């Protein structure tokens, strides 16, 4: 019985737990004034090869996205996003509430924004100025909500159109490490070198307990982030326990190991599904998620056997989502595929 | 060198860590659909002797307060609070931002609201209706921000005036357990039996890593809480790790042991300060905080020796705050007092 | 040189001015406590054949829509609307900002919502509860932003689906009177008898200076409207000057005369355009707006001659909008059509 | 029977009505693109002797204040104001809601802020940064809500402390013209020359129907004002009818004549009350309002005779407010004082 429900149904990686235990020695100043938290900036500057980035650990991914967007927008502005973006579909209106602004959603193949789409929204906003919400930033999700990954050129092109219109570019990196492994690039190449200004750096879906971070590559934009993080409820008092989780993922390339495994399991799963009579992939498998067409009867049979996965009706009545995680057993994938064959 | 800076500079109690480790077995549904989370409701119904309460774990105390208040207010309403309340002074405007409403602060001795104060605000709001913010709820902090504790009768009287005006009563219980021990009463007596409708049940300051809970004693008021918690960023994906911390505090009366120790250390510290020539208590010590007048030179000498505590200028130029915690060593209190004598 | 730019480029109807002058006799209590304002409720109860409606005059249409929506929504909810609705396109995010909620836009032919579309959004919101914005109300525009008019049956069907899901139904009636004349029905039939709960009753576009009204057919929903109107900035101090404009439109059927003329001019204009070689209507002309395809060169020639109208690129690169008003001279329509023929 | 209830119970000055009628000739572009609106900037630049000011007419005073404050604040910031300020007491939380921020109220004699009070709030906000709301602007009311007038030196001193802390200074000028006449200074001296950055320029209380304006003396701060005005519901479609009212007040010094009369009537009324046995002024009369102590029985007798005025319990149980207006008949003041003598 395989569990492909989500990468947040997995537990916490043992090394993260060890780090939490180790962080528990002695008292430490609250609210990020401790040494572990202080060391995180240097650690991430190294990781991202960027001397001036600023980092703000937060509790969860919606918090990271919404605080980031709030810090980039004025209340009359909007954030351009894919119509299926987590910020538009799955955060119960939090980015809008936190920023006062409005989602400006766009269609796009493979779950991706395009430079043309962004240009179109910008152009429309300039027709009857003040009546229309003014675009205030662009946000892309990497890996996307459809399991795909923007390649570097695609990000660069979006970065270029953002720069042209002075729109900060935010990246929702809930599955950031999976995407880095998919592209086999450096974290720098996938972010600031491609034009990304602010990153929601995921941790929870890659083995942390609860820890994400907002990373600003532009220190001017980070200026008020401490206040936004506080007012919007994402500042932890015992802050070291957030920071240490992010440290632990970077230690000994744990992030790489976790993301690689998840991606490989998804790859294997995707191949198996694609090869199954009557089934087909909805999108190519590029990170740790598989979106596939399954006959209803097949899906029901698999569910009856206890396999867990979600119908994804946004993409079609016969589309299902399967998520692999850092701890997905290879045997579970194989067992699922065996059941699939006979379903 | 004693650390009386705050009860959130303490680490995590070992039993909480053990519980987190134990919770890490296997996968579990996200967002509170797991068994540990599900069990928390029953556990708290038992603890509070209340069959119908609803519980919503959140990340931090400001989150608990602000989501609770948001769920009780309409945007044109206000929350009546003490002028030194955490919700008015220390949350960077979060309760207002989350609710759309306005703080309606009151003065009051010992950090406490009075029924008369509440009546006065209600009366004022009725003079030029619609022009004035309408009171929508009342919030008290127990133990208070001045280190005192409302006795049961005081809460009951506030509860009665709230009921009279149909104002829900919220209790900020960041130091809830300390207050229960101070009053030597049951959790039920200090909450719903006295008229409290919604409680922010603290955990972090009593030994948890990061875990608080919003407890609704009125299920009608809880109806939309799941949505408010989500939209306002306080819903954890790996939810079991929040829930288990709250469980662990209740297990084997860990909460009682932790609160008792912190209170005793504060008591001892308060007595020592009160007996010191030139020093005096600002308020009686009733929970785990001490507010005291110290000569500037004395304070500076102690700080120079490495003792940690905050000046509390809100209460006076010569007032300082000392917080004891579940893990404050008795020896530290004694060392501090010894240094104080000669300072 | 005809001016079809908008029905708010027209001035104020002389009878409205007369009413304002007459209202200026003597002092009067502020904020709606005067006799003219008080009389408006009775006047509209008569007009709408509804004994219990409540009315709240406001300054402008965006104000009427946004205050109405704010009074119907909780912050985590959304308003279902057509994607081209004024509330979604032309109010700079005001309804979202005032309510805290989110626009849930739908496509639909002729600028109209459909029951099926509403059902689809409701169904989607129920899949991953709390993650998705919960629909909190539905808003339709009558006449629509595409110049069409919902017939009574269409409104009734939407009303039925709203009732089924306990969603209040709001109608943006910026061009309410034009629609009533188009349907040749009673105001009651087009609103509460068809399931409409709250109406933004337009005045400005039908000859008033600045005056709209929020009309609640459900007094329970109106309960907090006075506070929302005040907090959201739409309560006039010298309130009688708003109320009297709405009175004046109802006096001697001025509304009917104004709407009839505007509709007739649009009809005439539409027929002329439809009959012109190379041009065609985008939608049937049902109220006082014409949307039509014109060759670019034709449009440019007409603009060069001083005729005023807007390109409406939302609907297509070659689509233009022409609005007739209560004071559009018949001669202007004829002159325009003459120029069109030779353009 | 004198009416001292408020200066917004008065009607509209005949010259304002004339101007509205004259503005009604022909069609005109909407939303401020008309010639009357365009001319207002030049008119006010002349009036304020300031080459670069920007002006945004709005519907009402709360709108002017709240849009102005929203344009100056970030959501985590607060506006420093007197505790009895209209923005803190009488706008139902609108400035907070529009800005996302928080009122930071201060006590102060005569209804006035002091530089010391502002310094104290700034100092407090810097103690536990991010936990406290950051001051984002200062707002003063001129004439104040207690009927007094800041003299130029007082404004300059506040201006200086604002500049020192980079806090924009907003002036709520609902009774701006009354204050200018009271000080017998130029509009420039009372605003930008004294350090005021943004002014809510009142019109309604000085004889207009409904028209106020936000005046920015700092064009950088005005940059986004068009969007804030639109999103917050204060942009009129038939904009010329707002603009022309402000023009009309400036024409032939109508503002001066109206304010002078109102101030003189208040002066006369104040003298009469001060000379009445058992009565006394609460504050010196400096503009068009009188705050006075009256025995309860006296107040009741006067009310019974039909005189209108409000008890002002905020200032004391025996304090009453009397407001004179541009059209307050001298005979009414005399009749009131005659009745007072025998009451």
PDB file of N, CA, C and O in Angstrom, chain A residues 301-328:
ATOM      1  N   UNK A 301      -9.864   0.741  -8.157  1.00  0.00           N
ATOM      2  CA  UNK A 301      -9.273  -0.535  -7.729  1.00  0.00           C
ATOM      3  C   UNK A 301      -8.035  -0.291  -6.880  1.00  0.00           C
ATOM      4  O   UNK A 301      -7.829  -0.915  -5.829  1.00  0.00           O
ATOM      5  N   UNK A 302      -7.208   0.633  -7.332  1.00  0.00           N
ATOM      6  CA  UNK A 302      -5.970   0.919  -6.591  1.00  0.00           C
ATOM      7  C   UNK A 302      -6.280   1.519  -5.222  1.00  0.00           C
ATOM      8  O   UNK A 302      -5.649   1.173  -4.216  1.00  0.00           O
ATOM      9  N   UNK A 303      -7.250   2.409  -5.203  1.00  0.00           N
ATOM     10  CA  UNK A 303      -7.647   2.990  -3.910  1.00  0.00           C
ATOM     11  C   UNK A 303      -8.186   1.910  -2.977  1.00  0.00           C
ATOM     12  O   UNK A 303      -7.915   1.914  -1.767  1.00  0.00           O
ATOM     13  N   UNK A 304      -8.926   0.989  -3.547  1.00  0.00           N
ATOM     14  CA  UNK A 304      -9.513  -0.075  -2.730  1.00  0.00           C
ATOM     15  C   UNK A 304      -8.418  -0.933  -2.103  1.00  0.00           C
ATOM     16  O   UNK A 304      -8.585  -1.490  -1.022  1.00  0.00           O
ATOM     17  N   UNK A 305      -7.307  -1.010  -2.798  1.00  0.00           N
ATOM     18  CA  UNK A 305      -6.189  -1.782  -2.251  1.00  0.00           C
ATOM     19  C   UNK A 305      -5.381  -0.974  -1.232  1.00  0.00           C
ATOM     20  O   UNK A 305      -4.376  -1.450  -0.709  1.00  0.00           O
ATOM     21  N   UNK A 306      -5.775   0.257  -0.996  1.00  0.00           N
ATOM     22  CA  UNK A 306      -5.118   1.046   0.047  1.00  0.00           C
ATOM     23  C   UNK A 306      -4.054   2.003  -0.454  1.00  0.00           C
ATOM     24  O   UNK A 306      -3.411   2.699   0.343  1.00  0.00           O
ATOM     25  N   UNK A 307      -3.845   2.067  -1.749  1.00  0.00           N
ATOM     26  CA  UNK A 307      -2.874   3.040  -2.269  1.00  0.00           C
ATOM     27  C   UNK A 307      -3.470   4.441  -2.153  1.00  0.00           C
ATOM     28  O   UNK A 307      -4.655   4.647  -2.374  1.00  0.00           O
ATOM     29  N   UNK A 308      -2.605   5.364  -1.820  1.00  0.00           N
ATOM     30  CA  UNK A 308      -3.104   6.726  -1.594  1.00  0.00           C
ATOM     31  C   UNK A 308      -2.595   7.720  -2.643  1.00  0.00           C
ATOM     32  O   UNK A 308      -1.391   7.817  -2.870  1.00  0.00           O
ATOM     33  N   UNK A 309      -3.518   8.444  -3.229  1.00  0.00           N
ATOM     34  CA  UNK A 309      -3.185   9.482  -4.217  1.00  0.00           C
ATOM     35  C   UNK A 309      -4.471  10.276  -4.441  1.00  0.00           C
ATOM     36  O   UNK A 309      -5.552   9.837  -4.059  1.00  0.00           O
ATOM     37  N   UNK A 310      -4.324  11.449  -5.039  1.00  0.00           N
ATOM     38  CA  UNK A 310      -5.503  12.315  -5.168  1.00  0.00           C
ATOM     39  C   UNK A 310      -5.986  12.444  -6.616  1.00  0.00           C
ATOM     40  O   UNK A 310      -5.160  12.573  -7.537  1.00  0.00           O
ATOM     41  N   UNK A 311      -7.280  12.452  -6.818  1.00  0.00           N
ATOM     42  CA  UNK A 311      -7.780  12.899  -8.129  1.00  0.00           C
ATOM     43  C   UNK A 311      -7.435  14.377  -8.269  1.00  0.00           C
ATOM     44  O   UNK A 311      -7.433  15.119  -7.273  1.00  0.00           O
ATOM     45  N   UNK A 312      -7.096  14.825  -9.444  1.00  0.00           N
ATOM     46  CA  UNK A 312      -6.707  16.225  -9.660  1.00  0.00           C
ATOM     47  C   UNK A 312      -7.607  16.819 -10.737  1.00  0.00           C
ATOM     48  O   UNK A 312      -7.204  17.046 -11.867  1.00  0.00           O
ATOM     49  N   UNK A 313      -8.828  17.067 -10.321  1.00  0.00           N
ATOM     50  CA  UNK A 313      -9.864  17.426 -11.298  1.00  0.00           C
ATOM     51  C   UNK A 313      -9.640  18.777 -11.964  1.00  0.00           C
ATOM     52  O   UNK A 313     -10.187  19.040 -13.029  1.00  0.00           O
ATOM     53  N   UNK A 314      -8.814  19.611 -11.325  1.00  0.00           N
ATOM     54  CA  UNK A 314      -8.477  20.879 -11.982  1.00  0.00           C
ATOM     55  C   UNK A 314      -7.906  20.619 -13.373  1.00  0.00           C
ATOM     56  O   UNK A 314      -8.099  21.412 -14.299  1.00  0.00           O
ATOM     57  N   UNK A 315      -7.171  19.525 -13.517  1.00  0.00           N
ATOM     58  CA  UNK A 315      -6.488  19.244 -14.781  1.00  0.00           C
ATOM     59  C   UNK A 315      -7.294  18.311 -15.680  1.00  0.00           C
ATOM     60  O   UNK A 315      -6.938  18.103 -16.834  1.00  0.00           O
ATOM     61  N   UNK A 316      -8.358  17.749 -15.144  1.00  0.00           N
ATOM     62  CA  UNK A 316      -9.168  16.850 -15.959  1.00  0.00           C
ATOM     63  C   UNK A 316      -9.840  15.809 -15.080  1.00  0.00           C
ATOM     64  O   UNK A 316      -9.328  15.452 -14.021  1.00  0.00           O
ATOM     65  N   UNK A 317     -10.971  15.301 -15.569  1.00  0.00           N
ATOM     66  CA  UNK A 317     -11.765  14.386 -14.747  1.00  0.00           C
ATOM     67  C   UNK A 317     -11.037  13.074 -14.501  1.00  0.00           C
ATOM     68  O   UNK A 317     -11.303  12.390 -13.513  1.00  0.00           O
ATOM     69  N   UNK A 318     -10.112  12.722 -15.379  1.00  0.00           N
ATOM     70  CA  UNK A 318      -9.424  11.431 -15.236  1.00  0.00           C
ATOM     71  C   UNK A 318      -7.956  11.598 -14.843  1.00  0.00           C
ATOM     72  O   UNK A 318      -7.142  10.698 -15.041  1.00  0.00           O
ATOM     73  N   UNK A 319      -7.624  12.773 -14.314  1.00  0.00           N
ATOM     74  CA  UNK A 319      -6.230  13.032 -13.957  1.00  0.00           C
ATOM     75  C   UNK A 319      -6.028  12.803 -12.455  1.00  0.00           C
ATOM     76  O   UNK A 319      -6.859  13.207 -11.645  1.00  0.00           O
ATOM     77  N   UNK A 320      -4.931  12.151 -12.121  1.00  0.00           N
ATOM     78  CA  UNK A 320      -4.594  11.868 -10.723  1.00  0.00           C
ATOM     79  C   UNK A 320      -3.177  12.349 -10.446  1.00  0.00           C
ATOM     80  O   UNK A 320      -2.337  12.382 -11.345  1.00  0.00           O
ATOM     81  N   UNK A 321      -2.965  12.719  -9.177  1.00  0.00           N
ATOM     82  CA  UNK A 321      -1.626  13.172  -8.769  1.00  0.00           C
ATOM     83  C   UNK A 321      -0.991  12.158  -7.826  1.00  0.00           C
ATOM     84  O   UNK A 321      -1.648  11.660  -6.902  1.00  0.00           O
ATOM     85  N   UNK A 322       0.280  11.862  -8.071  1.00  0.00           N
ATOM     86  CA  UNK A 322       1.064  10.966  -7.232  1.00  0.00           C
ATOM     87  C   UNK A 322       2.327  11.708  -6.821  1.00  0.00           C
ATOM     88  O   UNK A 322       3.058  12.212  -7.669  1.00  0.00           O
ATOM     89  N   UNK A 323       2.576  11.768  -5.517  1.00  0.00           N
ATOM     90  CA  UNK A 323       3.753  12.489  -5.049  1.00  0.00           C
ATOM     91  C   UNK A 323       4.710  11.527  -4.369  1.00  0.00           C
ATOM     92  O   UNK A 323       4.306  10.763  -3.478  1.00  0.00           O
ATOM     93  N   UNK A 324       5.959  11.578  -4.784  1.00  0.00           N
ATOM     94  CA  UNK A 324       6.988  10.781  -4.119  1.00  0.00           C
ATOM     95  C   UNK A 324       7.730  11.685  -3.149  1.00  0.00           C
ATOM     96  O   UNK A 324       7.805  12.899  -3.331  1.00  0.00           O
ATOM     97  N   UNK A 325       8.283  11.052  -2.130  1.00  0.00           N
ATOM     98  CA  UNK A 325       8.892  11.821  -1.064  1.00  0.00           C
ATOM     99  C   UNK A 325      10.301  11.302  -0.789  1.00  0.00           C
ATOM    100  O   UNK A 325      10.739  10.302  -1.363  1.00  0.00           O
ATOM    101  N   UNK A 326      10.993  12.001   0.099  1.00  0.00           N
ATOM    102  CA  UNK A 326      12.368  11.590   0.443  1.00  0.00           C
ATOM    103  C   UNK A 326      12.394  10.182   1.054  1.00  0.00           C
ATOM    104  O   UNK A 326      13.414   9.515   1.011  1.00  0.00           O
ATOM    105  N   UNK A 327      11.262   9.753   1.577  1.00  0.00           N
ATOM    106  CA  UNK A 327      11.261   8.446   2.246  1.00  0.00           C
ATOM    107  C   UNK A 327      10.338   7.430   1.580  1.00  0.00           C
ATOM    108  O   UNK A 327       9.954   6.434   2.187  1.00  0.00           O
ATOM    109  N   UNK A 328       9.972   7.705   0.334  1.00  0.00           N
ATOM    110  CA  UNK A 328       9.119   6.747  -0.376  1.00  0.00           C
ATOM    111  C   UNK A 328       9.902   5.462  -0.635  1.00  0.00           C
ATOM    112  O   UNK A 328      10.930   5.493  -1.321  1.00  0.00           O
TER     113      UNK A 328
END
